[in-house]
Amino acid sequence: MARVSTRRVVFERVTILLITILFLLPVFWLISTAYKPSNQIFSAPPRLTFEPTFDQFRQAFAIFDVVSLVRSSLVISIGTTVLSLLLGVPAGYALARSKSRFAPGFAYFFLAIRMIPAIAALIPFYLLMRDIGLLGTWWAVIVFNTMLNCAFVTWMMFSYFKALPPDMEEAALTDGCTQMGAFLKVAVPTVRSGMIACALFCMMFSWNDFLHPMFLTTLDAKPISVALLTAYGTKDITWGTLGALAHFSTIPIVLMALFMNRYFVQGATNGVQ
Amino acid sequence: MHYSFANRRRLFLFLMATPAVLYVAAVGLWPLAQGIGYSFYKYNLLRPARTQFVGLQNYIDIFSDATTRKAILNTFQFTFFSVGLQLVLGFALALLLWRDSRFNRAVLAFLLIPSTITPLVVGLIFKAMLGADYGIIGYFLSDAGIGPRSGLLTDAGTALWMLILIDCWEWTPLMTLILLAGLKSLPGDVLEAGQVDGATAWQRFRLLILPLMLPSVFLALTLRTMDAFRVFDSVFVTTGGGPDDATNTLMLLGVKEGLQFFNVGFASAVGNVTLLFIALIATMLLLVVRRADVRINGK
């Protein structure tokens, strides 16, 4: 695309900038509620100026055990991510390198897991967790989310390994390297960016998830997403307090996606091929 | 010697794949199979003594009951319009962002924020903004006489459309990203040929870009359709399926029946019907992709 007039570039940039700002307005609104005094968030007519305050944060910390909520979210999402990668990366590698005619079929099977509406498996899983006594704990959520995520990781890593010629591993194997050595020392380092993309997506999925923990965890194990929902239904919690609490749910994941944008783009576009 | 190496290699790869396959089978497929079993029973956790085999009755109920039929229709309407709008908007944005520059990459990073934010929080934001009394959008609209007095999310005529709007806000950026990747992988020489021939921008789009983009478009459609069909978070938070059943969807119905009323049998049937619909839509879209692929590569 050569020879484009400066005028057109400026026009395109202004358009896209305006659209992006429009997309970000609701986020700004949410963030701003946390710094407004309660009587200025909603007023008829709504007003655009306010005197900033940190009262809402004080309120949020007074009502919620924010640290424990964030810790639950972290345990669930890091646990899910680690387990999904431990299961999914070797499986993706094996399916990509296998010469068996069943290998592509298995890869598509893992992709198909993506289609499952959670509710179809969640109810029997709920009963299963109740029977073995894990219902209400972090483990119940981690076990279920790992199933969904490791299938996704297997498919993603299958396509990453598939795009990588096997020559280097074969050379290492003929040089007397062990099978595990060829996998860990030769194959895995070359797909590092793919693994980071997978980890980012697993983190995002589990951190943002609230349907599964809502039913699978109890009060002391609930993550911040579930707390936000229960807080919403309560009368004495104002919108500002909710906005303050929402900071802890949205800001970490948005920052992660912004700083790891390269991997986000890579993962989102790789997942469709 | 060579033979034994090949065998050892095969065994190694087999062992590497086994844990994931077994895990997904045990935690995913086994509950799914159990769910199919439950769906043939009238089974409520609160009244386990009254469990009885009812054959296909749960499925018959889904398609004959007015509430569930409404949920099916809503799910289809929601999926069709939100994915359709996202495609048009996403394609336009992708074309605007096509030129590779630092500016465009930075804008894309920020544009993606709606797709990374917690969907639950998205629901809360819009619920607050669309409220007729104090919501920053809702107030001005109802003040100007546009939109229902009771609020856009609480009026049966507009609620589902508001949910479609929320979904578009949330997922158009991801659609843009996927289509942009497709645009960037187009063969440069073909596009330059179009420019040399003096084709107008619209002709270039319709005759060159669009046909080449068909596989990307359909893959993006497949992906987003599967997700939109399972919409839950934003609906649950904003309307909870109401007013009446105006915004009830299949996932919402299944979750309410199963995990709130503990109607395990009926909820399992709802889950299976949802899965069946998704599988059907995905298969249809993938068949179209394959045909589009053949048509382009055949040319």
mmCIF file of N, CA and C in Angstrom, chain A residues 149-203:
data_model
loop_
_atom_site.group_PDB
_atom_site.id
_atom_site.type_symbol
_atom_site.label_atom_id
_atom_site.label_comp_id
_atom_site.label_asym_id
_atom_site.label_seq_id
_atom_site.Cartn_x
_atom_site.Cartn_y
_atom_site.Cartn_z
ATOM 1 N N ASN A 149 -9.398 -25.234 29.622
ATOM 2 C CA ASN A 149 -8.209 -24.530 29.149
ATOM 3 C C ASN A 149 -7.146 -25.452 28.585
ATOM 4 N N CYS A 150 -6.987 -26.654 29.160
ATOM 5 C CA CYS A 150 -5.921 -27.517 28.638
ATOM 6 C C CYS A 150 -6.303 -27.997 27.243
ATOM 7 N N ALA A 151 -7.598 -28.109 26.965
ATOM 8 C CA ALA A 151 -8.021 -28.468 25.604
ATOM 9 C C ALA A 151 -7.636 -27.356 24.637
ATOM 10 N N PHE A 152 -7.854 -26.108 25.075
ATOM 11 C CA PHE A 152 -7.494 -24.949 24.257
ATOM 12 C C PHE A 152 -5.983 -24.878 24.038
ATOM 13 N N VAL A 153 -5.217 -25.097 25.125
ATOM 14 C CA VAL A 153 -3.749 -25.043 25.025
ATOM 15 C C VAL A 153 -3.246 -26.148 24.094
ATOM 16 N N THR A 154 -3.820 -27.335 24.217
ATOM 17 C CA THR A 154 -3.383 -28.449 23.361
ATOM 18 C C THR A 154 -3.555 -28.076 21.890
ATOM 19 N N TRP A 155 -4.724 -27.514 21.565
ATOM 20 C CA TRP A 155 -4.981 -27.131 20.174
ATOM 21 C C TRP A 155 -4.003 -26.045 19.705
ATOM 22 N N MET A 156 -3.823 -25.015 20.541
ATOM 23 C CA MET A 156 -2.917 -23.911 20.178
ATOM 24 C C MET A 156 -1.489 -24.430 19.990
ATOM 25 N N MET A 157 -1.013 -25.226 20.949
ATOM 26 C CA MET A 157 0.366 -25.696 20.876
ATOM 27 C C MET A 157 0.532 -26.682 19.718
ATOM 28 N N PHE A 158 -0.527 -27.426 19.416
ATOM 29 C CA PHE A 158 -0.503 -28.318 18.246
ATOM 30 C C PHE A 158 -0.173 -27.498 17.001
ATOM 31 N N SER A 159 -0.847 -26.338 16.850
ATOM 32 C CA SER A 159 -0.589 -25.560 15.636
ATOM 33 C C SER A 159 0.778 -24.881 15.684
ATOM 34 N N TYR A 160 1.242 -24.491 16.881
ATOM 35 C CA TYR A 160 2.584 -23.897 16.978
ATOM 36 C C TYR A 160 3.662 -24.927 16.631
ATOM 37 N N PHE A 161 3.567 -26.129 17.214
ATOM 38 C CA PHE A 161 4.585 -27.166 16.962
ATOM 39 C C PHE A 161 4.529 -27.635 15.518
ATOM 40 N N LYS A 162 3.310 -27.658 14.974
ATOM 41 C CA LYS A 162 3.130 -28.117 13.597
ATOM 42 C C LYS A 162 3.877 -27.181 12.629
ATOM 43 N N ALA A 163 3.881 -25.882 12.966
ATOM 44 C CA ALA A 163 4.526 -24.898 12.097
ATOM 45 C C ALA A 163 6.049 -24.953 12.211
ATOM 46 N N LEU A 164 6.542 -25.761 13.160
ATOM 47 C CA LEU A 164 7.968 -25.810 13.437
ATOM 48 C C LEU A 164 8.547 -27.089 12.820
ATOM 49 N N PRO A 165 9.534 -26.989 11.911
ATOM 50 C CA PRO A 165 10.066 -28.205 11.306
ATOM 51 C C PRO A 165 10.754 -29.092 12.352
ATOM 52 N N PRO A 166 10.577 -30.411 12.258
ATOM 53 C CA PRO A 166 11.113 -31.313 13.281
ATOM 54 C C PRO A 166 12.610 -31.599 13.135
ATOM 55 N N ASP A 167 13.278 -30.966 12.154
ATOM 56 C CA ASP A 167 14.680 -31.287 11.854
ATOM 57 C C ASP A 167 15.597 -31.187 13.074
ATOM 58 N N MET A 168 15.427 -30.076 13.834
ATOM 59 C CA MET A 168 16.348 -29.848 14.948
ATOM 60 C C MET A 168 16.230 -30.942 16.000
ATOM 61 N N GLU A 169 14.978 -31.327 16.318
ATOM 62 C CA GLU A 169 14.811 -32.390 17.310
ATOM 63 C C GLU A 169 15.369 -33.703 16.797
ATOM 64 N N GLU A 170 15.148 -33.976 15.495
ATOM 65 C CA GLU A 170 15.652 -35.237 14.936
ATOM 66 C C GLU A 170 17.167 -35.271 14.991
ATOM 67 N N ALA A 171 17.798 -34.113 14.705
ATOM 68 C CA ALA A 171 19.258 -34.037 14.789
ATOM 69 C C ALA A 171 19.720 -34.299 16.216
ATOM 70 N N ALA A 172 19.017 -33.684 17.179
ATOM 71 C CA ALA A 172 19.387 -33.873 18.582
ATOM 72 C C ALA A 172 19.232 -35.327 18.989
ATOM 73 N N LEU A 173 18.145 -35.966 18.497
ATOM 74 C CA LEU A 173 17.904 -37.371 18.860
ATOM 75 C C LEU A 173 18.992 -38.274 18.285
ATOM 76 N N THR A 174 19.404 -38.021 17.038
ATOM 77 C CA THR A 174 20.462 -38.871 16.463
ATOM 78 C C THR A 174 21.794 -38.606 17.157
ATOM 79 N N ASP A 175 21.956 -37.408 17.728
ATOM 80 C CA ASP A 175 23.182 -37.118 18.479
ATOM 81 C C ASP A 175 23.170 -37.753 19.859
ATOM 82 N N GLY A 176 22.119 -38.515 20.173
ATOM 83 C CA GLY A 176 22.091 -39.240 21.434
ATOM 84 C C GLY A 176 21.340 -38.525 22.532
ATOM 85 N N CYS A 177 20.601 -37.471 22.179
ATOM 86 C CA CYS A 177 19.783 -36.769 23.164
ATOM 87 C C CYS A 177 18.585 -37.649 23.525
ATOM 88 N N THR A 178 18.131 -37.592 24.789
ATOM 89 C CA THR A 178 16.963 -38.394 25.156
ATOM 90 C C THR A 178 15.705 -37.759 24.555
ATOM 91 N N GLN A 179 14.628 -38.540 24.521
ATOM 92 C CA GLN A 179 13.361 -38.039 23.973
ATOM 93 C C GLN A 179 12.906 -36.806 24.753
ATOM 94 N N MET A 180 12.952 -36.927 26.088
ATOM 95 C CA MET A 180 12.511 -35.827 26.932
ATOM 96 C C MET A 180 13.420 -34.631 26.735
ATOM 97 N N GLY A 181 14.723 -34.901 26.583
ATOM 98 C CA GLY A 181 15.694 -33.823 26.359
ATOM 99 C C GLY A 181 15.399 -33.084 25.069
ATOM 100 N N ALA A 182 15.067 -33.835 24.014
ATOM 101 C CA ALA A 182 14.770 -33.202 22.722
ATOM 102 C C ALA A 182 13.540 -32.317 22.836
ATOM 103 N N PHE A 183 12.573 -32.769 23.641
ATOM 104 C CA PHE A 183 11.344 -31.986 23.825
ATOM 105 C C PHE A 183 11.634 -30.718 24.640
ATOM 106 N N LEU A 184 12.272 -30.927 25.809
ATOM 107 C CA LEU A 184 12.447 -29.805 26.725
ATOM 108 C C LEU A 184 13.503 -28.809 26.268
ATOM 109 N N LYS A 185 14.624 -29.339 25.721
ATOM 110 C CA LYS A 185 15.740 -28.431 25.431
ATOM 111 C C LYS A 185 15.737 -27.919 24.001
ATOM 112 N N VAL A 186 15.089 -28.649 23.082
ATOM 113 C CA VAL A 186 15.121 -28.213 21.682
ATOM 114 C C VAL A 186 13.771 -27.647 21.239
ATOM 115 N N ALA A 187 12.691 -28.402 21.474
ATOM 116 C CA ALA A 187 11.387 -27.978 20.938
ATOM 117 C C ALA A 187 10.766 -26.846 21.765
ATOM 118 N N VAL A 188 10.716 -27.025 23.081
ATOM 119 C CA VAL A 188 10.006 -26.056 23.927
ATOM 120 C C VAL A 188 10.566 -24.628 23.818
ATOM 121 N N PRO A 189 11.908 -24.438 23.852
ATOM 122 C CA PRO A 189 12.392 -23.051 23.767
ATOM 123 C C PRO A 189 11.971 -22.331 22.485
ATOM 124 N N THR A 190 11.767 -23.054 21.408
ATOM 125 C CA THR A 190 11.421 -22.374 20.152
ATOM 126 C C THR A 190 9.969 -21.910 20.113
ATOM 127 N N VAL A 191 9.129 -22.472 20.976
ATOM 128 C CA VAL A 191 7.724 -22.034 20.963
ATOM 129 C C VAL A 191 7.399 -21.209 22.201
ATOM 130 N N ARG A 192 8.430 -20.568 22.770
ATOM 131 C CA ARG A 192 8.222 -19.848 24.022
ATOM 132 C C ARG A 192 7.109 -18.801 23.878
ATOM 133 N N SER A 193 7.113 -18.064 22.754
ATOM 134 C CA SER A 193 6.110 -17.009 22.610
ATOM 135 C C SER A 193 4.706 -17.604 22.526
ATOM 136 N N GLY A 194 4.578 -18.769 21.904
ATOM 137 C CA GLY A 194 3.283 -19.446 21.859
ATOM 138 C C GLY A 194 2.811 -19.821 23.252
ATOM 139 N N MET A 195 3.750 -20.280 24.077
ATOM 140 C CA MET A 195 3.384 -20.675 25.439
ATOM 141 C C MET A 195 2.957 -19.469 26.262
ATOM 142 N N ILE A 196 3.643 -18.338 26.045
ATOM 143 C CA ILE A 196 3.254 -17.120 26.774
ATOM 144 C C ILE A 196 1.837 -16.700 26.353
ATOM 145 N N ALA A 197 1.548 -16.780 25.039
ATOM 146 C CA ALA A 197 0.210 -16.432 24.553
ATOM 147 C C ALA A 197 -0.834 -17.335 25.207
ATOM 148 N N CYS A 198 -0.546 -18.639 25.266
ATOM 149 C CA CYS A 198 -1.483 -19.582 25.901
ATOM 150 C C CYS A 198 -1.703 -19.226 27.367
ATOM 151 N N ALA A 199 -0.596 -18.939 28.070
ATOM 152 C CA ALA A 199 -0.699 -18.619 29.497
ATOM 153 C C ALA A 199 -1.561 -17.372 29.690
ATOM 154 N N LEU A 200 -1.351 -16.364 28.845
ATOM 155 C CA LEU A 200 -2.118 -15.125 28.933
ATOM 156 C C LEU A 200 -3.616 -15.406 28.783
ATOM 157 N N PHE A 201 -3.951 -16.244 27.799
ATOM 158 C CA PHE A 201 -5.366 -16.546 27.570
ATOM 159 C C PHE A 201 -5.965 -17.354 28.717
ATOM 160 N N CYS A 202 -5.204 -18.303 29.261
ATOM 161 C CA CYS A 202 -5.703 -19.070 30.410
ATOM 162 C C CYS A 202 -5.937 -18.146 31.597
ATOM 163 N N MET A 203 -4.995 -17.243 31.840
ATOM 164 C CA MET A 203 -5.123 -16.302 32.955
ATOM 165 C C MET A 203 -6.382 -15.456 32.782
#
